[in-house]
mmCIF file of C-alpha atoms in Angstrom:
data_model
loop_
_atom_site.group_PDB
_atom_site.id
_atom_site.type_symbol
_atom_site.label_atom_id
_atom_site.label_comp_id
_atom_site.label_asym_id
_atom_site.label_seq_id
_atom_site.Cartn_x
_atom_site.Cartn_y
_atom_site.Cartn_z
ATOM 1 C CA MET A 21 -9.389 76.689 56.784
ATOM 2 C CA ASN A 22 -7.449 72.861 56.813
ATOM 3 C CA ARG A 23 -9.117 69.442 55.576
ATOM 4 C CA GLY A 24 -10.175 68.463 59.508
ATOM 5 C CA ASN A 25 -11.974 72.041 59.758
ATOM 6 C CA GLY A 26 -14.293 71.937 57.466
ATOM 7 C CA GLU A 27 -14.922 68.773 57.554
ATOM 8 C CA THR A 28 -16.426 69.576 60.677
ATOM 9 C CA ASP A 29 -18.140 72.298 59.840
ATOM 10 C CA ARG A 30 -19.153 70.429 56.301
ATOM 11 C CA ARG A 31 -21.304 67.991 59.061
ATOM 12 C CA ARG A 32 -22.452 70.055 61.407
ATOM 13 C CA ARG A 33 -23.758 72.012 58.322
ATOM 14 C CA PHE A 34 -25.487 68.507 57.317
ATOM 15 C CA GLY A 35 -26.192 68.094 61.178
ATOM 16 C CA ILE A 36 -27.907 71.569 61.451
ATOM 17 C CA LEU A 37 -30.266 70.910 58.738
ATOM 18 C CA CYS A 38 -31.000 67.528 58.720
ATOM 19 C CA GLU A 39 -32.222 68.754 62.340
ATOM 20 C CA SER A 40 -33.995 71.023 61.561
ATOM 21 C CA LEU A 41 -35.577 69.531 58.680
ATOM 22 C CA ARG A 42 -36.528 65.781 59.451
ATOM 23 C CA PRO A 43 -39.258 66.040 61.242
ATOM 24 C CA ASP A 44 -41.283 67.749 57.980
ATOM 25 C CA LEU A 45 -39.201 65.071 56.183
ATOM 26 C CA LEU A 46 -40.882 62.025 58.362
ATOM 27 C CA ARG A 47 -43.806 63.748 57.531
ATOM 28 C CA PHE A 48 -44.262 63.919 54.038
ATOM 29 C CA ALA A 49 -42.904 60.464 54.424
ATOM 30 C CA TRP A 50 -45.885 59.320 56.466
ATOM 31 C CA TRP A 51 -48.262 60.970 54.169
ATOM 32 C CA LEU A 52 -46.740 59.119 51.373
ATOM 33 C CA GLY A 53 -46.442 55.919 52.263
ATOM 34 C CA ARG A 54 -49.187 55.702 55.277
ATOM 35 C CA ASP A 55 -46.458 53.584 56.842
ATOM 36 C CA ARG A 56 -44.489 54.399 60.550
ATOM 37 C CA ALA A 57 -42.381 51.919 60.320
ATOM 38 C CA LEU A 58 -41.587 52.861 56.210
ATOM 39 C CA ALA A 59 -41.551 56.464 57.003
ATOM 40 C CA GLU A 60 -38.651 56.273 59.159
ATOM 41 C CA ASP A 61 -36.554 53.171 56.887
ATOM 42 C CA VAL A 62 -37.271 56.180 53.599
ATOM 43 C CA VAL A 63 -36.099 59.179 55.903
ATOM 44 C CA GLN A 64 -32.473 57.342 56.898
ATOM 45 C CA GLU A 65 -31.952 56.402 53.569
ATOM 46 C CA SER A 66 -32.735 59.630 52.473
ATOM 47 C CA LEU A 67 -30.354 61.416 54.445
ATOM 48 C CA LEU A 68 -27.734 58.715 54.188
ATOM 49 C CA ARG A 69 -28.069 60.070 50.586
ATOM 50 C CA ALA A 70 -28.349 63.282 50.929
ATOM 51 C CA TRP A 71 -24.486 63.379 52.980
ATOM 52 C CA LYS A 72 -22.990 61.575 49.819
ATOM 53 C CA SER A 73 -24.037 64.139 47.189
ATOM 54 C CA PHE A 74 -24.051 67.267 50.329
ATOM 55 C CA ASP A 75 -21.641 69.389 48.227
ATOM 56 C CA SER A 76 -24.425 69.127 45.179
ATOM 57 C CA LEU A 77 -26.412 71.114 47.505
ATOM 58 C CA THR A 78 -25.188 74.390 46.696
ATOM 59 C CA ASP A 79 -27.526 76.444 47.915
ATOM 60 C CA GLU A 80 -28.601 75.712 51.010
ATOM 61 C CA SER A 81 -31.915 78.038 50.871
ATOM 62 C CA LYS A 82 -33.432 75.672 49.229
ATOM 63 C CA ALA A 83 -32.108 72.510 51.107
ATOM 64 C CA LYS A 84 -35.426 71.517 51.917
ATOM 65 C CA ALA A 85 -37.335 70.920 48.513
ATOM 66 C CA TRP A 86 -33.367 68.754 47.295
ATOM 67 C CA LEU A 87 -34.194 66.417 51.278
ATOM 68 C CA LEU A 88 -37.897 65.928 49.832
ATOM 69 C CA THR A 89 -37.726 65.167 45.984
ATOM 70 C CA ILE A 90 -34.891 62.327 47.399
ATOM 71 C CA VAL A 91 -37.401 61.581 49.843
ATOM 72 C CA ARG A 92 -39.432 61.453 47.414
ATOM 73 C CA ARG A 93 -37.002 58.543 45.061
ATOM 74 C CA GLU A 94 -36.385 56.618 48.640
ATOM 75 C CA PHE A 95 -39.941 56.608 48.481
ATOM 76 C CA ALA A 96 -40.561 54.595 45.104
ATOM 77 C CA ARG A 97 -37.741 53.170 45.747
ATOM 78 C CA SER A 98 -39.080 50.816 48.582
ATOM 79 C CA PHE A 99 -42.257 50.923 47.554
ATOM 80 C CA GLU A 100 -41.109 48.741 44.237
ATOM 81 C CA LYS A 101 -39.259 46.484 46.327
ATOM 82 C CA LYS A 102 -42.179 45.772 48.692
ATOM 83 C CA ARG A 103 -45.361 46.261 46.218
ATOM 84 C CA LEU A 104 -46.945 48.441 48.531
ATOM 85 C CA GLU A 105 -49.619 49.457 46.144
ATOM 86 C CA LEU A 106 -51.510 46.061 47.373
ATOM 87 C CA THR A 107 -51.829 46.984 51.037
ATOM 88 C CA ASP A 108 -55.343 47.217 52.169
ATOM 89 C CA VAL A 109 -56.657 51.079 52.499
ATOM 90 C CA ASP A 110 -58.344 49.800 56.470
ATOM 91 C CA ALA A 111 -55.735 47.558 57.214
ATOM 92 C CA LEU A 112 -52.804 50.744 57.582
ATOM 93 C CA VAL A 113 -56.012 52.511 59.053
ATOM 94 C CA ALA A 114 -55.809 50.178 62.002
ATOM 95 C CA ALA A 115 -51.970 49.829 61.506
ATOM 96 C CA GLU A 116 -51.575 53.766 61.622
ATOM 97 C CA SER A 117 -54.702 54.443 64.084
ATOM 98 C CA ALA A 118 -52.028 56.459 66.818
ATOM 99 C CA VAL A 119 -50.859 58.599 64.090
ATOM 100 C CA LEU A 120 -54.312 59.171 63.500
ATOM 101 C CA ALA A 121 -55.321 60.209 66.265
ATOM 102 C CA ALA A 122 -56.280 63.488 67.310
ATOM 103 C CA PRO A 123 -58.040 63.597 70.657
ATOM 104 C CA GLY A 124 -60.692 65.395 71.490
ATOM 105 C CA ASP A 125 -60.053 67.264 68.197
ATOM 106 C CA THR A 126 -63.211 64.347 65.876
ATOM 107 C CA ARG A 127 -62.891 67.176 62.910
ATOM 108 C CA THR A 128 -59.220 66.950 62.708
ATOM 109 C CA ALA A 129 -59.268 62.911 62.779
ATOM 110 C CA GLU A 130 -61.732 63.157 59.873
ATOM 111 C CA MET A 131 -60.290 64.920 58.308
ATOM 112 C CA ARG A 132 -56.722 63.143 58.824
ATOM 113 C CA GLU A 133 -58.423 60.243 57.607
ATOM 114 C CA ALA A 134 -60.204 61.016 54.628
ATOM 115 C CA ILE A 135 -56.686 62.980 53.162
ATOM 116 C CA PHE A 136 -55.259 59.010 54.666
ATOM 117 C CA ARG A 137 -57.018 57.268 52.186
ATOM 118 C CA LEU A 138 -56.881 59.581 48.795
ATOM 119 C CA ASP A 139 -54.746 57.869 46.428
ATOM 120 C CA THR A 140 -51.504 58.938 46.301
ATOM 121 C CA ASP A 141 -51.407 60.718 43.266
ATOM 122 C CA TYR A 142 -53.912 63.491 45.255
ATOM 123 C CA ARG A 143 -52.443 63.026 48.109
ATOM 124 C CA GLU A 144 -49.191 63.604 47.670
ATOM 125 C CA PRO A 145 -49.021 67.330 46.112
ATOM 126 C CA LEU A 146 -51.776 68.250 48.132
ATOM 127 C CA VAL A 147 -48.901 67.871 51.108
ATOM 128 C CA LEU A 148 -46.632 69.364 49.285
ATOM 129 C CA GLN A 149 -49.026 72.163 49.023
ATOM 130 C CA VAL A 150 -50.502 72.865 51.933
ATOM 131 C CA LEU A 151 -48.442 71.522 54.255
ATOM 132 C CA MET A 152 -44.734 72.100 52.852
ATOM 133 C CA GLY A 153 -46.071 75.879 51.341
ATOM 134 C CA TYR A 154 -44.810 74.843 47.399
ATOM 135 C CA SER A 155 -46.013 76.659 44.457
ATOM 136 C CA THR A 156 -47.727 74.198 42.061
ATOM 137 C CA LYS A 157 -44.855 75.465 40.001
ATOM 138 C CA GLU A 158 -42.500 74.287 42.770
ATOM 139 C CA ILE A 159 -44.558 70.938 43.027
ATOM 140 C CA ALA A 160 -44.777 70.250 39.320
ATOM 141 C CA GLU A 161 -40.553 71.208 39.540
ATOM 142 C CA MET A 162 -40.635 68.295 42.218
ATOM 143 C CA MET A 163 -42.950 65.682 40.797
ATOM 144 C CA GLY A 164 -41.191 66.252 36.839
ATOM 145 C CA MET A 165 -45.400 67.198 35.515
ATOM 146 C CA GLN A 166 -46.730 69.954 34.164
ATOM 147 C CA GLN A 167 -48.513 72.654 36.303
ATOM 148 C CA GLY A 168 -51.479 72.166 34.542
ATOM 149 C CA ALA A 169 -51.747 68.198 35.925
ATOM 150 C CA VAL A 170 -51.245 69.193 39.864
ATOM 151 C CA LEU A 171 -53.537 71.872 39.288
ATOM 152 C CA THR A 172 -55.796 69.490 38.503
ATOM 153 C CA ARG A 173 -55.182 66.232 40.904
ATOM 154 C CA LEU A 174 -55.319 68.918 43.622
ATOM 155 C CA PHE A 175 -58.447 70.474 42.580
ATOM 156 C CA ARG A 176 -59.260 66.863 42.336
ATOM 157 C CA ALA A 177 -58.347 66.094 46.019
ATOM 158 C CA ARG A 178 -60.283 68.799 47.960
ATOM 159 C CA ALA A 179 -63.182 67.812 45.655
ATOM 160 C CA LYS A 180 -62.770 63.937 46.961
ATOM 161 C CA LEU A 181 -61.648 65.390 50.439
ATOM 162 C CA ARG A 182 -64.790 67.379 50.802
ATOM 163 C CA GLN A 183 -67.121 64.317 49.386
ATOM 164 C CA LEU A 184 -65.558 61.309 52.004
ATOM 165 C CA LEU A 185 -66.502 64.644 54.026
ATOM 166 C CA GLY A 186 -70.231 64.426 53.403
ATOM 167 C CA LEU A 187 -69.618 68.130 51.881
ATOM 168 C CA ALA A 188 -70.700 69.008 48.702
ATOM 169 C CA ALA A 189 -68.736 67.214 45.358
ATOM 170 C CA GLU A 190 -67.614 69.890 43.070
ATOM 171 C CA ALA A 191 -68.161 70.038 38.946
ATOM 172 C CA GLU A 192 -65.127 68.026 37.863
ATOM 173 C CA ALA A 193 -62.284 70.634 36.496
ATOM 174 C CA MET B 20 -64.327 88.254 32.952
ATOM 175 C CA ILE B 21 -63.818 84.088 34.200
ATOM 176 C CA ALA B 22 -67.450 82.091 34.747
ATOM 177 C CA CYS B 23 -68.156 80.424 37.469
ATOM 178 C CA LEU B 24 -67.451 77.176 37.022
ATOM 179 C CA GLU B 25 -64.075 78.429 36.218
ATOM 180 C CA PHE B 26 -63.326 80.425 39.264
ATOM 181 C CA ARG B 27 -63.950 77.195 41.345
ATOM 182 C CA ARG B 28 -60.919 75.720 38.845
ATOM 183 C CA ARG B 29 -59.704 77.531 40.024
ATOM 184 C CA VAL B 30 -59.959 78.063 43.710
ATOM 185 C CA GLY B 31 -59.796 74.594 43.927
ATOM 186 C CA ALA B 32 -57.284 73.829 43.223
ATOM 187 C CA GLU B 33 -55.645 77.070 44.815
ATOM 188 C CA PRO B 34 -58.318 78.722 47.746
ATOM 189 C CA PHE B 35 -55.369 81.252 48.595
ATOM 190 C CA VAL B 36 -54.149 81.730 44.897
ATOM 191 C CA ASP B 37 -53.416 85.526 44.220
ATOM 192 C CA ASP B 38 -55.098 86.228 40.647
ATOM 193 C CA ALA B 39 -56.689 89.441 38.889
ATOM 194 C CA GLU B 40 -59.336 87.288 37.795
ATOM 195 C CA VAL B 41 -60.182 85.092 40.434
ATOM 196 C CA ALA B 42 -60.471 88.424 42.335
ATOM 197 C CA GLU B 43 -62.839 90.542 39.916
ATOM 198 C CA HIS B 44 -65.139 87.195 40.289
ATOM 199 C CA ARG B 45 -64.531 86.632 43.761
ATOM 200 C CA ARG B 46 -66.333 90.793 43.820
ATOM 201 C CA SER B 47 -68.970 90.169 41.346
ATOM 202 C CA CYS B 48 -70.869 87.217 42.811
ATOM 203 C CA ALA B 49 -71.541 86.062 46.057
ATOM 204 C CA VAL B 50 -72.456 82.477 46.153
ATOM 205 C CA CYS B 51 -68.225 81.560 44.696
ATOM 206 C CA ALA B 52 -66.893 84.104 47.224
ATOM 207 C CA ARG B 53 -69.180 81.936 49.969
ATOM 208 C CA HIS B 54 -67.188 79.143 48.200
ATOM 209 C CA GLN B 55 -63.747 80.044 48.649
ATOM 210 C CA ASP B 56 -63.953 80.921 51.743
ATOM 211 C CA GLU B 57 -65.291 76.881 52.955
ATOM 212 C CA LEU B 58 -62.517 76.381 50.578
ATOM 213 C CA ARG B 59 -60.150 78.073 53.014
ATOM 214 C CA ALA B 60 -61.450 77.774 56.020
ATOM 215 C CA MET B 61 -61.390 73.395 54.949
ATOM 216 C CA ASP B 62 -57.666 74.276 54.345
ATOM 217 C CA GLY B 63 -56.886 75.750 58.257
ATOM 218 C CA LEU B 64 -58.013 71.842 58.663
ATOM 219 C CA ILE B 65 -56.471 70.832 55.602
ATOM 220 C CA GLN B 66 -53.234 71.633 57.067
ATOM 221 C CA ARG B 67 -54.483 70.583 60.369
ATOM 222 C CA ALA B 68 -54.888 67.360 59.705
ATOM 223 C CA LEU B 69 -50.868 67.148 57.829
ATOM 224 C CA ALA B 70 -49.228 68.496 60.523
ATOM 225 C CA VAL B 71 -49.082 64.415 61.651
ATOM 226 C CA ASP B 72 -46.554 64.105 65.299
ATOM 227 C CA LEU B 73 -43.807 61.610 64.646
ATOM 228 C CA SER B 74 -41.747 62.233 67.563
ATOM 229 C CA ALA B 75 -43.210 59.501 69.779
ATOM 230 C CA LYS B 76 -42.176 56.147 69.402
ATOM 231 C CA PRO B 77 -44.620 53.923 68.366
ATOM 232 C CA GLU B 78 -47.106 52.314 71.419
ATOM 233 C CA SER B 79 -48.218 48.384 70.598
ATOM 234 C CA ALA B 80 -50.891 49.032 72.104
ATOM 235 C CA ALA B 81 -52.452 51.726 69.839
ATOM 236 C CA ALA B 82 -51.778 48.643 67.209
ATOM 237 C CA GLY B 83 -53.788 45.662 69.153
ATOM 238 C CA ALA B 84 -56.235 48.076 70.675
ATOM 239 C CA THR B 85 -57.853 48.000 66.898
ATOM 240 C CA ALA B 86 -56.879 44.398 65.743
ATOM 241 C CA PRO B 87 -59.884 42.585 65.336
ATOM 242 C CA ARG B 88 -61.439 40.619 67.776
ATOM 243 C CA ARG B 89 -61.542 37.516 66.084
ATOM 244 C CA ARG B 90 -57.660 37.982 66.468
ATOM 245 C CA PHE B 91 -57.663 37.607 70.227
ATOM 246 C CA LEU B 92 -57.200 34.663 71.201
ATOM 247 C CA ALA B 93 -54.643 33.781 68.708
ATOM 248 C CA ILE B 94 -52.784 36.328 70.333
ATOM 249 C CA ALA B 95 -53.541 34.787 73.478
ATOM 250 C CA ALA B 96 -51.682 31.691 72.790
ATOM 251 C CA SER B 97 -48.809 33.616 71.471
ATOM 252 C CA LEU B 98 -48.240 35.141 74.758
ATOM 253 C CA VAL B 99 -46.582 33.011 76.507
ATOM 254 C CA ALA B 100 -43.874 32.378 74.199
ATOM 255 C CA GLY B 101 -43.992 35.927 73.144
ATOM 256 C CA ILE B 102 -42.963 37.072 76.775
ATOM 257 C CA ALA B 103 -40.556 34.634 77.155
ATOM 258 C CA VAL B 104 -38.200 35.748 73.560
ATOM 259 C CA GLY B 105 -39.218 38.816 74.337
ATOM 260 C CA SER B 106 -37.682 39.364 77.571
ATOM 261 C CA ILE B 107 -34.254 37.549 75.938
ATOM 262 C CA LEU B 108 -35.234 39.925 72.682
ATOM 263 C CA LEU B 109 -35.644 42.781 75.154
ATOM 264 C CA VAL B 110 -32.378 42.607 77.288
ATOM 265 C CA LEU B 111 -30.236 41.579 74.193
ATOM 266 C CA ALA B 112 -31.247 43.430 71.412
ATOM 267 C CA PRO B 113 -30.905 46.437 72.314
ATOM 268 C CA ARG B 114 -27.866 46.007 73.665
ATOM 269 C CA ALA B 115 -26.266 43.676 70.412
ATOM 270 C CA SER B 116 -28.057 46.509 68.470
ATOM 271 C CA VAL B 117 -26.027 49.726 69.951
ATOM 272 C CA ALA B 118 -22.951 47.999 69.922
ATOM 273 C CA ARG B 119 -23.224 46.940 65.893
ATOM 274 C CA GLU B 120 -24.823 50.715 65.732
ATOM 275 C CA VAL B 121 -21.904 52.795 67.590
ATOM 276 C CA MET B 122 -18.625 50.563 66.039
ATOM 277 C CA GLY B 123 -20.253 50.791 62.598
ATOM 278 C CA HIS B 124 -20.523 55.092 63.119
ATOM 279 C CA VAL B 125 -17.155 54.893 64.520
ATOM 280 C CA THR B 126 -14.902 52.753 61.705
ATOM 281 C CA ARG B 127 -17.232 54.271 58.982
ATOM 282 C CA GLU B 128 -15.490 57.673 59.955
ATOM 283 C CA ALA B 129 -12.462 57.461 61.571
ATOM 284 C CA VAL B 130 -10.802 58.783 58.604
ATOM 285 C CA GLU B 131 -11.884 61.721 58.722
ATOM 286 C CA SER B 132 -12.806 62.386 62.461
ATOM 287 C CA MET B 133 -9.287 60.610 63.925
ATOM 288 C CA ALA B 134 -6.906 63.157 61.518
ATOM 289 C CA PRO B 135 -4.697 64.527 64.289
ATOM 290 C CA THR B 136 -6.606 68.726 63.766
ATOM 291 C CA LYS B 137 -6.007 72.041 66.575
ATOM 292 C CA PRO B 138 -8.431 71.879 69.923
ATOM 293 C CA LEU B 139 -11.561 73.351 68.729
ATOM 294 C CA PRO B 140 -12.220 76.353 70.079
ATOM 295 C CA ALA B 141 -15.406 76.556 72.617
ATOM 296 C CA ALA B 142 -16.896 77.904 70.780
ATOM 297 C CA ALA B 143 -17.722 75.037 68.118
ATOM 298 C CA VAL B 144 -18.206 72.478 70.882
ATOM 299 C CA ALA B 145 -20.412 74.552 71.930
ATOM 300 C CA GLU B 146 -21.982 74.444 69.109
ATOM 301 C CA VAL B 147 -22.942 71.329 68.403
ATOM 302 C CA LEU B 148 -24.145 70.008 71.643
ATOM 303 C CA GLY B 149 -26.111 73.189 72.015
ATOM 304 C CA PRO B 150 -29.326 71.995 70.162
ATOM 305 C CA ASP B 151 -29.157 69.072 72.927
ATOM 306 C CA GLY B 152 -28.906 71.088 76.100
ATOM 307 C CA MET B 153 -25.755 69.999 76.960
ATOM 308 C CA ARG B 154 -21.985 71.201 78.000
ATOM 309 C CA LEU B 155 -18.868 69.815 77.846
ATOM 310 C CA GLU B 156 -15.577 70.739 81.022
ATOM 311 C CA SER B 157 -12.837 71.060 79.264
ATOM 312 C CA SER B 158 -11.491 69.108 82.203
ATOM 313 C CA ALA B 159 -12.088 65.894 79.427
ATOM 314 C CA GLY B 160 -9.930 67.553 77.741
ATOM 315 C CA ASP B 161 -9.052 69.248 74.374
ATOM 316 C CA VAL B 162 -11.741 68.744 71.273
ATOM 317 C CA THR B 163 -10.311 68.400 67.888
ATOM 318 C CA PHE B 164 -13.251 67.086 66.076
ATOM 319 C CA ALA B 165 -17.365 67.898 66.551
ATOM 320 C CA ALA B 166 -20.242 67.686 64.239
ATOM 321 C CA ARG B 167 -23.929 66.221 64.300
ATOM 322 C CA CYS B 168 -23.832 63.650 62.714
ATOM 323 C CA VAL B 169 -27.280 61.030 61.704
ATOM 324 C CA PHE B 170 -27.034 58.217 63.896
ATOM 325 C CA ASP B 171 -29.975 55.364 64.245
ATOM 326 C CA GLY B 172 -32.005 57.382 62.611
ATOM 327 C CA ARG B 173 -31.168 61.570 65.152
ATOM 328 C CA VAL B 174 -28.691 63.930 64.491
ATOM 329 C CA VAL B 175 -26.536 62.911 68.156
ATOM 330 C CA PRO B 176 -23.252 65.163 68.420
ATOM 331 C CA HIS B 177 -19.914 62.692 67.571
ATOM 332 C CA LEU B 178 -17.122 64.423 69.346
ATOM 333 C CA VAL B 179 -13.056 63.478 69.368
ATOM 334 C CA VAL B 180 -11.553 64.503 72.106
ATOM 335 C CA ARG B 181 -7.867 64.388 72.906
ATOM 336 C CA THR B 182 -7.124 62.892 76.730
ATOM 337 C CA PRO B 183 -3.603 62.379 78.286
ATOM 338 C CA GLU B 184 -4.846 58.509 77.588
ATOM 339 C CA GLY B 185 -5.122 58.834 73.522
ATOM 340 C CA PRO B 186 -7.866 60.174 71.809
ATOM 341 C CA VAL B 187 -11.673 58.925 72.065
ATOM 342 C CA THR B 188 -14.893 59.474 70.465
ATOM 343 C CA VAL B 189 -17.376 60.166 72.514
ATOM 344 C CA LEU B 190 -21.397 59.596 70.938
ATOM 345 C CA VAL B 191 -24.643 60.746 73.403
ATOM 346 C CA LEU B 192 -27.390 59.523 72.348
ATOM 347 C CA ARG B 193 -29.915 60.679 74.142
ATOM 348 C CA HIS B 194 -32.512 58.368 72.755
ATOM 349 C CA ARG B 195 -30.987 55.007 73.268
ATOM 350 C CA SER B 196 -31.771 53.815 76.987
ATOM 351 C CA ILE B 197 -29.543 51.202 77.946
ATOM 352 C CA GLY B 198 -30.503 49.154 81.444
ATOM 353 C CA LYS B 199 -26.405 48.462 82.507
ATOM 354 C CA PRO B 200 -22.965 49.500 80.772
ATOM 355 C CA LEU B 201 -21.488 47.815 77.821
ATOM 356 C CA HIS B 202 -18.664 47.194 76.988
ATOM 357 C CA ILE B 203 -17.835 46.144 73.353
ATOM 358 C CA ASP B 204 -14.341 45.006 72.113
ATOM 359 C CA GLU B 205 -14.551 44.803 67.534
ATOM 360 C CA GLN B 206 -12.468 45.634 64.823
ATOM 361 C CA GLY B 207 -9.802 46.999 66.193
ATOM 362 C CA TYR B 208 -11.622 48.853 69.166
ATOM 363 C CA ASP B 209 -12.621 49.283 72.155
ATOM 364 C CA ALA B 210 -15.917 50.876 73.521
ATOM 365 C CA VAL B 211 -18.281 51.466 76.835
ATOM 366 C CA VAL B 212 -22.354 52.160 76.895
ATOM 367 C CA MET B 213 -22.775 53.912 80.086
ATOM 368 C CA PRO B 214 -26.611 55.018 81.009
ATOM 369 C CA ALA B 215 -26.534 58.901 81.184
ATOM 370 C CA PRO B 216 -29.275 61.239 82.862
ATOM 371 C CA ARG B 217 -30.797 60.987 79.328
ATOM 372 C CA GLY B 218 -29.854 58.296 76.927
ATOM 373 C CA ALA B 219 -27.095 56.397 77.077
ATOM 374 C CA ILE B 220 -23.410 57.525 76.159
ATOM 375 C CA ALA B 221 -20.139 55.557 74.084
ATOM 376 C CA VAL B 222 -17.285 56.108 74.889
ATOM 377 C CA VAL B 223 -14.806 54.643 72.326
ATOM 378 C CA GLY B 224 -11.095 54.203 71.954
ATOM 379 C CA GLN B 225 -7.856 51.853 70.515
ATOM 380 C CA ASP B 226 -5.673 50.640 72.594
ATOM 381 C CA ILE B 227 -6.297 52.108 76.521
ATOM 382 C CA ALA B 228 -5.806 50.565 78.749
ATOM 383 C CA ASP B 229 -8.151 51.566 81.527
ATOM 384 C CA LEU B 230 -10.794 52.851 78.777
ATOM 385 C CA ASP B 231 -13.544 53.036 82.101
ATOM 386 C CA GLY B 232 -10.820 55.586 82.992
ATOM 387 C CA VAL B 233 -11.071 57.662 80.983
ATOM 388 C CA ALA B 234 -14.944 57.031 79.928
ATOM 389 C CA LYS B 235 -15.749 58.312 82.918
ATOM 390 C CA LYS B 236 -13.546 61.095 82.943
ATOM 391 C CA VAL B 237 -14.902 62.448 80.045
ATOM 392 C CA PHE B 238 -19.002 61.354 81.236
ATOM 393 C CA ASP B 239 -18.487 63.885 84.765
ATOM 394 C CA ALA B 240 -17.063 66.174 82.467
ATOM 395 C CA VAL B 241 -20.519 66.394 80.495
ATOM 396 C CA ASP B 242 -23.421 68.404 81.266
ATOM 397 C CA PHE B 243 -26.427 67.009 80.431
ATOM 398 C CA GLY B 244 -28.760 69.868 81.283
ATOM 399 C CA ARG B 245 -32.350 69.735 82.219
#
């Protein structure tokens, strides 16, 4: 295969990956930043970074975890640049009301807002576990933490959600 | 056997945990078993809640609906000026933006995509256009490059078609709408971006005397699907 066709194949494989994974990457970025425009920017920048280092991905079955880690790092960079930690969560809820809405499904809408209001420390592992389907061991690797710390955060995330939704609170782990 | 507190700590972190100790406690404690069932049900709700739909573009009306009432006058006051500025931007900004992005993409990828190669098999072209429900008839010319590229945050088909007048780059931009054809002459390239049945299509070439004619021929060879 000549260089041009090899490059074409590389692009094709990357394009297919991006296309299939972009919705999940965007959701992950949105739940991290709670801002639609920021999520779009982070995913765009992440895909450009991913393209540059695509050759380092030796096992394409691990592409999703690889891309999520890139999104996570890119978000951290954006977060550092924009100092978003000072943002008022009520203002974020108002700004993202269109995404938070679940027409005709009050319980989902309430849960969505409750998750939205969780601290990032709790929200992120919950998204990786429930939405992305990763084990606590995999989440620990992605977040650079001990597995025990991830378990504690997940326990607390659910306990806080039960609290926010008026269900019985659990004893602290 | 683990105690109730330990059981709840474990299932609180992993409601679906597959663990012999957890299973044993569950069998012996109906209250804890019910608690785990509740957590599992809550996880179903969490999963639905997390699956937000970000496919639609954000609507400014939705954000406006949640704005505090006290901001109404300020918004109204700025509306007149906003309409004037907005009208200008509406006409100029997307055109300037799409021109910049098309030329940026083509110049970045020129070395790789325009390298002389053999015509690609029809299957390779179909693989690139297929996900968008499109086809390219052979009347357009031989396709020497076909890839799905990241453009403006979307994945779009990028082709290089060898026409009798010279090679042209074709970008199919289903997510971008323009009202009328846009001509660009920048960085040694000429481009025409045309409205398509869905979105737009950009045809870029170098030193092609009748780029409009070539672009029309390529456009006519694209089956945009449903």
